[in-house]
Coordinates of N, CA and C in Angstrom, one line a residue:
S1 N 0.7 -1.2 0.0 CA 0.0 -0.1 -0.2 C 0.9 1.2 0.1
S2 N 0.4 2.2 -0.4 CA 1.1 3.7 -0.4 C 1.1 4.4 1.0
I3 N 2.0 5.0 1.4 CA 2.2 5.7 2.6 C 0.9 7.0 2.7
A4 N 0.4 7.1 3.6 CA -1.0 8.1 4.0 C -0.2 9.5 3.7
P5 N -0.9 10.4 3.2 CA -0.3 12.1 3.3 C 0.1 12.4 4.7
K6 N -0.9 11.8 5.4 CA -0.1 12.6 6.6 C 1.2 11.8 7.4
C7 N 1.5 10.9 6.9 CA 2.8 10.0 7.4 C 3.8 10.5 6.6
S8 N 3.8 11.3 5.3 CA 4.7 11.4 4.6 C 6.0 12.0 5.2
K9 N 6.1 13.1 6.1 CA 7.2 13.4 6.8 C 8.0 12.2 7.7
L10 N 7.2 11.6 8.1 CA 7.7 10.2 8.8 C 8.4 9.5 8.1
Y11 N 7.8 9.3 6.7 CA 8.5 8.3 5.8 C 10.0 8.8 5.4
T12 N 10.1 10.2 4.9 CA 11.4 11.0 4.8 C 12.2 10.4 5.8
A13 N 11.9 10.7 7.0 CA 12.9 10.1 8.3 C 13.6 8.7 7.9
V14 N 12.8 7.9 7.1 CA 13.3 6.7 7.2 C 13.4 6.2 5.7
K15 N 12.9 6.7 5.0 CA 13.5 6.6 3.6 C 15.0 6.2 3.2
R16 N 15.2 5.4 2.6 CA 16.4 4.8 2.2 C 17.7 4.6 2.9
K17 N 17.0 4.3 4.7 CA 17.6 3.9 5.3 C 17.6 2.8 5.7
K18 N 18.6 1.8 6.2 CA 18.8 0.4 6.8 C 18.2 0.7 8.2
V19 N 17.2 0.3 8.7 CA 16.9 -0.2 9.9 C 16.9 -1.8 10.3
D20 N 17.6 -1.8 11.7 CA 18.0 -2.9 12.5 C 16.4 -2.9 12.9
L21 N 15.7 -3.9 12.6 CA 14.6 -4.2 13.4 C 14.6 -4.8 14.8
H22 N 15.9 -5.5 14.8 CA 16.2 -6.1 16.5 C 16.9 -5.1 17.3
A23 N 17.0 -3.9 16.9 CA 17.6 -3.0 17.7 C 16.4 -2.3 18.2
T24 N 15.8 -2.7 19.3 CA 14.2 -2.3 19.8 C 15.2 -0.7 20.5
G25 N 14.4 0.3 20.4 CA 14.7 1.5 21.0 C 15.5 2.5 20.5
N26 N 16.4 1.9 19.6 CA 17.1 2.9 19.0 C 16.4 4.1 17.9
E27 N 17.2 5.0 17.8 CA 16.6 6.1 16.8 C 15.7 5.8 15.3
Q28 N 16.6 4.8 14.8 CA 16.1 4.6 13.3 C 14.9 3.5 13.6
N29 N 15.0 2.8 14.7 CA 13.9 2.0 14.7 C 12.5 2.7 15.3
N30 N 12.8 3.7 16.3 CA 11.7 4.4 16.6 C 11.2 5.3 15.7
A31 N 11.9 5.6 14.6 CA 11.5 6.6 13.4 C 10.7 5.8 12.6
L32 N 11.1 4.4 12.6 CA 10.1 3.5 11.7 C 8.8 2.9 12.2
L33 N 8.9 2.9 13.7 CA 7.9 2.7 14.5 C 6.5 3.7 14.7
A34 N 7.3 4.8 14.6 CA 6.5 6.0 14.2 C 5.4 5.9 13.2
L35 N 6.1 5.9 11.8 CA 5.8 5.8 10.6 C 4.7 4.8 10.6
L36 N 4.8 3.5 11.0 CA 4.2 2.6 11.1 C 2.8 2.7 11.8
Q37 N 3.1 3.0 13.1 CA 2.0 3.8 13.9 C 0.9 4.7 13.1
C38 N 1.6 5.8 12.6 CA 0.8 6.7 11.7 C 0.0 6.1 10.6
Q39 N 0.7 5.0 9.9 CA 0.0 4.4 9.0 C -1.2 3.6 9.5
C40 N -1.0 3.0 10.4 CA -2.2 2.1 11.1 C -3.2 3.1 11.5
K41 N -3.0 4.2 12.0 CA -4.2 5.0 12.4 C -4.3 5.6 11.2
A42 N -4.0 6.0 10.3 CA -4.7 6.5 9.3 C -5.5 5.6 8.4
N43 N -5.2 4.5 8.4 CA -5.5 3.2 7.6 C -6.5 2.4 8.3
K44 N -6.5 2.7 9.8 CA -7.7 2.0 10.3 C -7.3 0.7 10.5
Y45 N -5.9 0.0 10.1 CA -5.6 -1.4 10.4 C -4.8 -1.7 10.7
C46 N -4.1 -2.8 11.3 CA -3.1 -3.7 12.2 C -3.2 -3.4 14.0
K47 N -4.4 -2.8 14.2 CA -4.6 -2.6 15.8 C -3.9 -3.6 16.5
D48 N -4.3 -5.0 16.1 CA -3.8 -6.1 16.9 C -2.2 -6.3 17.1
I49 N -1.7 -6.1 15.9 CA -0.4 -6.3 15.6 C 0.3 -5.3 16.3
E50 N -0.4 -4.0 16.2 CA 0.5 -2.8 17.1 C 0.4 -3.1 18.2
K51 N -0.9 -3.6 18.9 CA -0.8 -3.7 20.2 C 0.1 -5.0 21.0
K52 N 0.5 -6.2 20.0 CA 1.2 -7.0 20.2 C 2.4 -6.4 20.3
Y53 N 3.2 -5.5 19.5 CA 4.3 -4.9 19.5 C 4.7 -4.0 20.6
S54 N 3.6 -3.1 20.9 CA 3.4 -2.3 22.3 C 3.5 -3.1 23.5
V55 N 3.2 -4.3 23.5 CA 3.3 -5.0 25.1 C 4.7 -5.4 24.8
C56 N 5.2 -5.9 23.7 CA 6.6 -6.4 23.7 C 7.8 -5.0 24.0
H57 N 7.3 -4.2 23.3 CA 8.4 -2.9 23.5 C 8.3 -2.4 25.0
K58 N 7.2 -2.6 25.5 CA 7.1 -2.0 26.9 C 8.2 -3.0 28.1
N59 N 8.0 -4.2 27.6 CA 8.6 -5.3 28.3 C 10.1 -5.0 28.3
I60 N 10.6 -5.0 26.8 CA 12.0 -4.8 26.3 C 12.4 -3.6 27.3
M61 N 12.0 -2.6 27.3 CA 12.2 -1.0 27.8 C 12.3 -1.3 29.5
G62 N 11.5 -2.0 30.0 CA 11.1 -2.4 31.4 C 12.1 -3.6 32.0
T63 N 11.7 -4.9 31.6 CA 12.4 -5.7 32.2 C 13.7 -6.2 31.4
G64 N 14.0 -6.0 30.2 CA 14.9 -6.1 29.3 C 14.7 -7.4 28.4
S65 N 13.5 -8.1 28.6 CA 13.3 -9.0 27.9 C 11.7 -9.6 27.7
Y66 N 11.7 -10.1 26.6 CA 10.1 -10.5 26.2 C 9.9 -12.1 25.5
N67 N 9.2 -12.7 26.4 CA 9.2 -14.0 26.0 C 10.6 -14.6 25.7
G68 N 11.6 -14.5 26.5 CA 12.8 -15.2 26.6 C 13.6 -14.3 25.3
R69 N 13.3 -13.1 24.6 CA 14.1 -12.5 23.6 C 14.2 -11.0 24.2
R70 N 15.3 -10.5 23.6 CA 15.7 -9.0 24.0 C 15.5 -8.0 23.4
N71 N 14.4 -8.2 21.9 CA 14.4 -7.5 21.2 C 12.8 -7.5 20.6
C72 N 12.3 -6.7 19.6 CA 11.0 -7.0 19.1 C 11.0 -6.9 17.4
G73 N 11.9 -7.4 17.4 CA 12.3 -7.7 15.7 C 11.3 -8.3 15.0
E74 N 10.7 -9.6 15.7 CA 9.7 -10.4 15.0 C 8.0 -9.4 14.6
E75 N 7.8 -8.9 16.1 CA 6.8 -8.1 16.4 C 6.9 -6.8 14.8
L76 N 8.1 -6.4 15.0 CA 8.1 -4.9 14.4 C 8.1 -5.4 12.7
H77 N 8.5 -6.7 12.4 CA 8.7 -6.9 11.2 C 7.0 -7.1 10.9
E78 N 6.4 -8.0 11.7 CA 5.1 -8.2 11.4 C 4.1 -6.8 11.1
L79 N 4.4 -6.1 12.1 CA 4.2 -4.8 11.8 C 4.1 -3.9 10.6
L80 N 5.4 -4.0 10.1 CA 5.8 -3.4 8.9 C 5.0 -4.1 7.8
E81 N 5.1 -5.5 7.5 CA 4.4 -6.3 6.7 C 2.9 -6.0 6.7
C82 N 2.4 -5.7 7.8 CA 0.9 -5.1 7.8 C 0.9 -3.6 7.6
A83 N 1.4 -2.9 7.7 CA 1.1 -1.4 7.6 C 1.4 -0.7 6.0
V84 N 2.7 -1.4 5.4 CA 2.9 -0.8 4.2 C 3.4 -1.9 2.8

């Protein structure tokens, strides 16, 4: 799908950049997350996947792990696949 007009500035921040999906909480990862959340809100889809990522992110930032992992790469990848 295409980028929602209101998300275009967020898209510009990550366009042509390599983003490590496993680097939960780093600057580029957060920029990609902002874009995906904007896309989900603008198009009203992916809410379950976005919620799943949010739970993972809170756990990683709080305790340092989620389901035995130290990042949310799987959840972010799933959100990326859904949102764009």
